[in-house]
Amino acid sequence: MQNIVIKGGARLSGEVRVSGSKNAALPILASSLLCSGRCLYRNVPALGDVRTMQRLLDDLGAEVTTGSAGTTVVDTSTVDNVEAAYDLVKTMRASVVVLGPLTARHGRARVSLPGGCAIGARPIDQHLKGLAAMGAKIELAHGYVTTRARRLHGATIVFDMVTVTGTENLMMAAALADGHTTLENAAREPEVEELARVLNKMGARIRGAGTHLIDIEGVDELHPVEHAIIPDRIEAGTLLVAAAITRGNVLVRDCLPEHLEAVVAKLRAAGAEVTPEDGGLRVRAKAALKPVDISTQPFPGFPTDMQAQFMVLAIRASGQSVITETIFENRFMHVPELQRMGADIQVEGRTVIVRGPCKLTGAQVMATDLRASASLVLAGLVAEGKTEVRRIYHLDRGYDRLDKKLRALGADVRRSKGGL
Ligand code: EPU
């Protein structure tokens, strides 16, 4: 097993380019299943979850070819299987986004139920409720969900809560359904908007993606596309925080500031200077950081996927920060590890109180999920001495060589073998 070893203390400086968005790439790769032919995607990030989605598509019978510089070709003309097996879904719950496309185009799907994960129970009832409203027969047995529908029909679906992959699954299903679908209380995340952009390029008729109300006029057929995927706003945010906590001066290139407004507002509130420059954002932090209060919200609010990283910033700030997690019920797994490094953090239900500034000392710590592992790497950057982050496969599931990018900015970060 690989670890990441960080010697803290370096001020980050220089320029770094953000990779393509993981959470946009996953449903977009799955959307290839809605047509027959060869889709070509650019700016696909090289990370574990994308490889899992490529394997899943391959399992379904698609031909998947990855080229240099982030290109992936998915040829769906040979798809002959509609089952997403347990072994793949258990490693990546986002595999569930094949459910909508398979049901819509192949009339049936059998997908292993994703179950919970380290950050919460994460049910898919909203996905199933929507497919049922569109006429799919749904059966849950032996740990799998099976859907059947000769052809889905349009429906009005009101989500009980904002769900990103739920909105994506139903938008893909509705694109090939018979008639008109309205998705109310839809997720407004940029990744949903990006998926709609791709589907419309394929010939879908979707309006309103990026708002709470999405209208979809079903069509009979979709055709293959070429598309370059948007930059990853969470990777960009993680790099911005890395620069701020190390009192660095970094230009984060190829990020879209309009996707990062809530994150940038909090960085500025913490005293970092963030300015648009050359198709990216420059962050400079000279003075001591100030405390910030954060409550995670669906987009355009502050993203849950940046909560763990901001906790490290709060640890370095002078004063008390209050961080509330409203999306997932168990997303504070990084807290005990940060406490072992010396952080003063008190957990009260879904809220934590962070008292800073704390001097962190390097330690052996364990990654438990993707964003938790990013926060431990960030903590290592500012800790005194050596930090060894174990179970780094969590980080590699969702970041395209984060360690290499940090090293290029001057951090002392390397990979090592060993440990559990
Ligand atoms: N929920 C339900 N029922 C459903 C669907 C969701 O109760 O049918 C609940 C969830 O349990 C959660 C909340 O609704 O409490 C929001 O979950 P959502 O469905 O929006 O999450 P997701 O679609 O499974 C995506 C991202 C996550 C990100 C969340 C929230 C992808 C592939 N994953 O997950 O990304 O945290 O939206 O923004 O898009 C990550 O990248 O580290 C990550 C976890």
mmCIF file of N, CA and C and ligand atoms in Angstrom, residues 22-23 26-27 93-94 119 121-127 161-166 168 189 233 304-305 326-329 331 369-371, ligand 1:
data_model
loop_
_atom_site.group_PDB
_atom_site.id
_atom_site.type_symbol
_atom_site.label_atom_id
_atom_site.label_comp_id
_atom_site.label_asym_id
_atom_site.label_seq_id
_atom_site.Cartn_x
_atom_site.Cartn_y
_atom_site.Cartn_z
ATOM 1 N N LYS A 22 -13.795 15.442 -11.811
ATOM 2 C CA LYS A 22 -14.201 14.051 -11.542
ATOM 3 C C LYS A 22 -15.715 13.904 -11.593
ATOM 4 N N ASN A 23 -16.408 14.782 -10.863
ATOM 5 C CA ASN A 23 -17.850 14.587 -10.731
ATOM 6 C C ASN A 23 -18.629 15.001 -11.977
ATOM 7 N N LEU A 26 -17.689 11.535 -14.461
ATOM 8 C CA LEU A 26 -18.343 10.237 -14.181
ATOM 9 C C LEU A 26 -19.710 10.113 -14.861
ATOM 10 N N PRO A 27 -20.640 11.064 -14.645
ATOM 11 C CA PRO A 27 -21.933 10.926 -15.357
ATOM 12 C C PRO A 27 -21.793 11.114 -16.864
ATOM 13 N N ARG A 93 -19.636 4.334 -5.455
ATOM 14 C CA ARG A 93 -21.098 4.372 -5.445
ATOM 15 C C ARG A 93 -21.658 5.189 -6.606
ATOM 16 N N ALA A 94 -20.840 6.092 -7.188
ATOM 17 C CA ALA A 94 -21.314 6.872 -8.343
ATOM 18 C C ALA A 94 -21.600 5.978 -9.550
ATOM 19 N N ILE A 119 -18.897 8.321 4.612
ATOM 20 C CA ILE A 119 -19.428 9.645 4.982
ATOM 21 C C ILE A 119 -20.923 9.658 5.291
ATOM 22 N N ALA A 121 -25.091 7.300 5.015
ATOM 23 C CA ALA A 121 -25.912 6.181 4.526
ATOM 24 C C ALA A 121 -26.116 6.256 3.010
ATOM 25 N N ARG A 122 -26.317 7.437 2.499
ATOM 26 C CA ARG A 122 -26.414 7.716 1.075
ATOM 27 C C ARG A 122 -27.390 6.808 0.312
ATOM 28 N N PRO A 123 -28.671 6.869 0.662
ATOM 29 C CA PRO A 123 -29.663 6.069 -0.068
ATOM 30 C C PRO A 123 -29.868 6.575 -1.498
ATOM 31 N N ILE A 124 -30.554 5.783 -2.338
ATOM 32 C CA ILE A 124 -30.844 6.217 -3.720
ATOM 33 C C ILE A 124 -32.351 6.231 -3.967
ATOM 34 N N ASP A 125 -33.117 6.406 -2.889
ATOM 35 C CA ASP A 125 -34.573 6.383 -3.032
ATOM 36 C C ASP A 125 -35.093 7.411 -4.037
ATOM 37 N N GLN A 126 -34.441 8.561 -4.126
ATOM 38 C CA GLN A 126 -34.927 9.604 -5.052
ATOM 39 C C GLN A 126 -34.724 9.196 -6.510
ATOM 40 N N HIS A 127 -33.616 8.488 -6.786
ATOM 41 C CA HIS A 127 -33.367 7.999 -8.142
ATOM 42 C C HIS A 127 -34.495 7.030 -8.515
ATOM 43 N N MET A 161 -35.103 16.100 -1.557
ATOM 44 C CA MET A 161 -33.918 16.863 -1.159
ATOM 45 C C MET A 161 -33.077 17.057 -2.418
ATOM 46 N N VAL A 162 -32.121 17.965 -2.338
ATOM 47 C CA VAL A 162 -31.284 18.214 -3.511
ATOM 48 C C VAL A 162 -30.282 17.074 -3.645
ATOM 49 N N THR A 163 -30.354 16.357 -4.754
ATOM 50 C CA THR A 163 -29.412 15.265 -4.974
ATOM 51 C C THR A 163 -28.745 15.414 -6.340
ATOM 52 N N VAL A 164 -27.422 15.378 -6.324
ATOM 53 C CA VAL A 164 -26.652 15.641 -7.543
ATOM 54 C C VAL A 164 -26.779 14.464 -8.506
ATOM 55 N N THR A 165 -26.352 13.269 -8.069
ATOM 56 C CA THR A 165 -26.422 12.129 -9.004
ATOM 57 C C THR A 165 -27.881 11.727 -9.265
ATOM 58 N N GLY A 166 -28.777 12.001 -8.306
ATOM 59 C CA GLY A 166 -30.199 11.733 -8.537
ATOM 60 C C GLY A 166 -30.706 12.583 -9.702
ATOM 61 N N GLU A 168 -28.899 13.878 -12.028
ATOM 62 C CA GLU A 168 -28.205 13.455 -13.264
ATOM 63 C C GLU A 168 -28.824 12.176 -13.844
ATOM 64 N N GLU A 189 -25.728 22.122 -9.294
ATOM 65 C CA GLU A 189 -24.270 22.008 -9.357
ATOM 66 C C GLU A 189 -23.765 22.180 -10.802
ATOM 67 N N ARG A 233 -13.681 21.889 -9.820
ATOM 68 C CA ARG A 233 -13.725 23.028 -8.883
ATOM 69 C C ARG A 233 -13.236 22.633 -7.491
ATOM 70 N N THR A 304 -19.832 20.743 0.397
ATOM 71 C CA THR A 304 -19.416 19.738 1.389
ATOM 72 C C THR A 304 -18.054 19.142 1.018
ATOM 73 N N ASP A 305 -17.758 19.097 -0.281
ATOM 74 C CA ASP A 305 -16.485 18.498 -0.716
ATOM 75 C C ASP A 305 -15.271 19.383 -0.392
ATOM 76 N N THR A 326 -24.066 20.008 6.656
ATOM 77 C CA THR A 326 -25.515 19.773 6.555
ATOM 78 C C THR A 326 -25.862 18.703 5.520
ATOM 79 N N ILE A 327 -24.909 18.285 4.685
ATOM 80 C CA ILE A 327 -25.257 17.377 3.572
ATOM 81 C C ILE A 327 -25.127 15.910 3.990
ATOM 82 N N PHE A 328 -24.009 15.567 4.601
ATOM 83 C CA PHE A 328 -23.767 14.162 4.981
ATOM 84 C C PHE A 328 -23.681 14.051 6.500
ATOM 85 N N GLU A 329 -24.159 12.925 7.028
ATOM 86 C CA GLU A 329 -24.272 12.805 8.479
ATOM 87 C C GLU A 329 -22.973 12.395 9.169
ATOM 88 N N ARG A 331 -19.449 13.229 8.070
ATOM 89 C CA ARG A 331 -18.315 13.671 7.272
ATOM 90 C C ARG A 331 -17.258 14.399 8.114
ATOM 91 N N ASP A 369 -11.576 8.764 3.752
ATOM 92 C CA ASP A 369 -12.327 9.007 2.522
ATOM 93 C C ASP A 369 -11.576 10.061 1.730
ATOM 94 N N LEU A 370 -12.115 10.314 0.556
ATOM 95 C CA LEU A 370 -11.402 11.165 -0.381
ATOM 96 C C LEU A 370 -11.040 12.553 0.155
ATOM 97 N N ARG A 371 -12.052 13.312 0.583
ATOM 98 C CA ARG A 371 -11.758 14.702 0.980
ATOM 99 C C ARG A 371 -11.061 14.733 2.345
HETATM 100 N N1 EPU B 1 -29.936 11.471 -0.634
HETATM 101 C C1 EPU B 1 -31.033 10.723 -0.244
HETATM 102 N N2 EPU B 1 -31.687 9.987 -1.192
HETATM 103 C C2 EPU B 1 -31.279 9.954 -2.501
HETATM 104 C C3 EPU B 1 -30.154 10.715 -2.887
HETATM 105 C C4 EPU B 1 -29.501 11.470 -1.927
HETATM 106 O O1 EPU B 1 -31.417 10.728 0.929
HETATM 107 O O2 EPU B 1 -31.905 9.255 -3.295
HETATM 108 C C5 EPU B 1 -29.219 12.300 0.373
HETATM 109 C C6 EPU B 1 -27.790 11.818 0.614
HETATM 110 O O3 EPU B 1 -27.729 10.768 1.545
HETATM 111 C C7 EPU B 1 -27.121 13.092 1.100
HETATM 112 C C8 EPU B 1 -27.827 14.187 0.287
HETATM 113 O O4 EPU B 1 -29.055 13.610 -0.145
HETATM 114 O O5 EPU B 1 -27.371 13.272 2.458
HETATM 115 C C9 EPU B 1 -27.080 14.703 -0.918
HETATM 116 O O6 EPU B 1 -26.548 13.612 -1.652
HETATM 117 P P1 EPU B 1 -26.313 13.629 -3.222
HETATM 118 O O7 EPU B 1 -27.210 12.628 -3.849
HETATM 119 O O8 EPU B 1 -26.371 15.030 -3.732
HETATM 120 O O9 EPU B 1 -24.828 13.084 -3.320
HETATM 121 P P2 EPU B 1 -24.255 12.241 -4.506
HETATM 122 O O10 EPU B 1 -24.938 12.607 -5.754
HETATM 123 O O11 EPU B 1 -24.200 10.816 -4.115
HETATM 124 C C10 EPU B 1 -22.428 13.948 -5.283
HETATM 125 C C11 EPU B 1 -20.938 13.937 -5.440
HETATM 126 C C12 EPU B 1 -20.311 13.967 -4.047
HETATM 127 C C13 EPU B 1 -20.771 15.239 -3.340
HETATM 128 C C14 EPU B 1 -22.304 15.269 -3.270
HETATM 129 C C15 EPU B 1 -22.861 16.534 -2.672
HETATM 130 C C16 EPU B 1 -20.635 12.752 -7.489
HETATM 131 C C17 EPU B 1 -20.158 11.537 -8.198
HETATM 132 N N3 EPU B 1 -20.534 12.753 -6.162
HETATM 133 O O12 EPU B 1 -22.764 12.773 -4.549
HETATM 134 O O13 EPU B 1 -18.903 14.012 -4.231
HETATM 135 O O14 EPU B 1 -20.260 15.290 -2.035
HETATM 136 O O15 EPU B 1 -22.855 15.128 -4.602
HETATM 137 O O16 EPU B 1 -22.431 17.642 -3.370
HETATM 138 O O17 EPU B 1 -21.062 13.695 -8.129
HETATM 139 C C18 EPU B 1 -16.659 13.717 -3.611
HETATM 140 O O18 EPU B 1 -16.344 14.069 -4.759
HETATM 141 O O19 EPU B 1 -15.822 13.593 -2.685
HETATM 142 C C19 EPU B 1 -18.059 13.430 -3.321
HETATM 143 C C20 EPU B 1 -18.441 12.715 -2.266
#
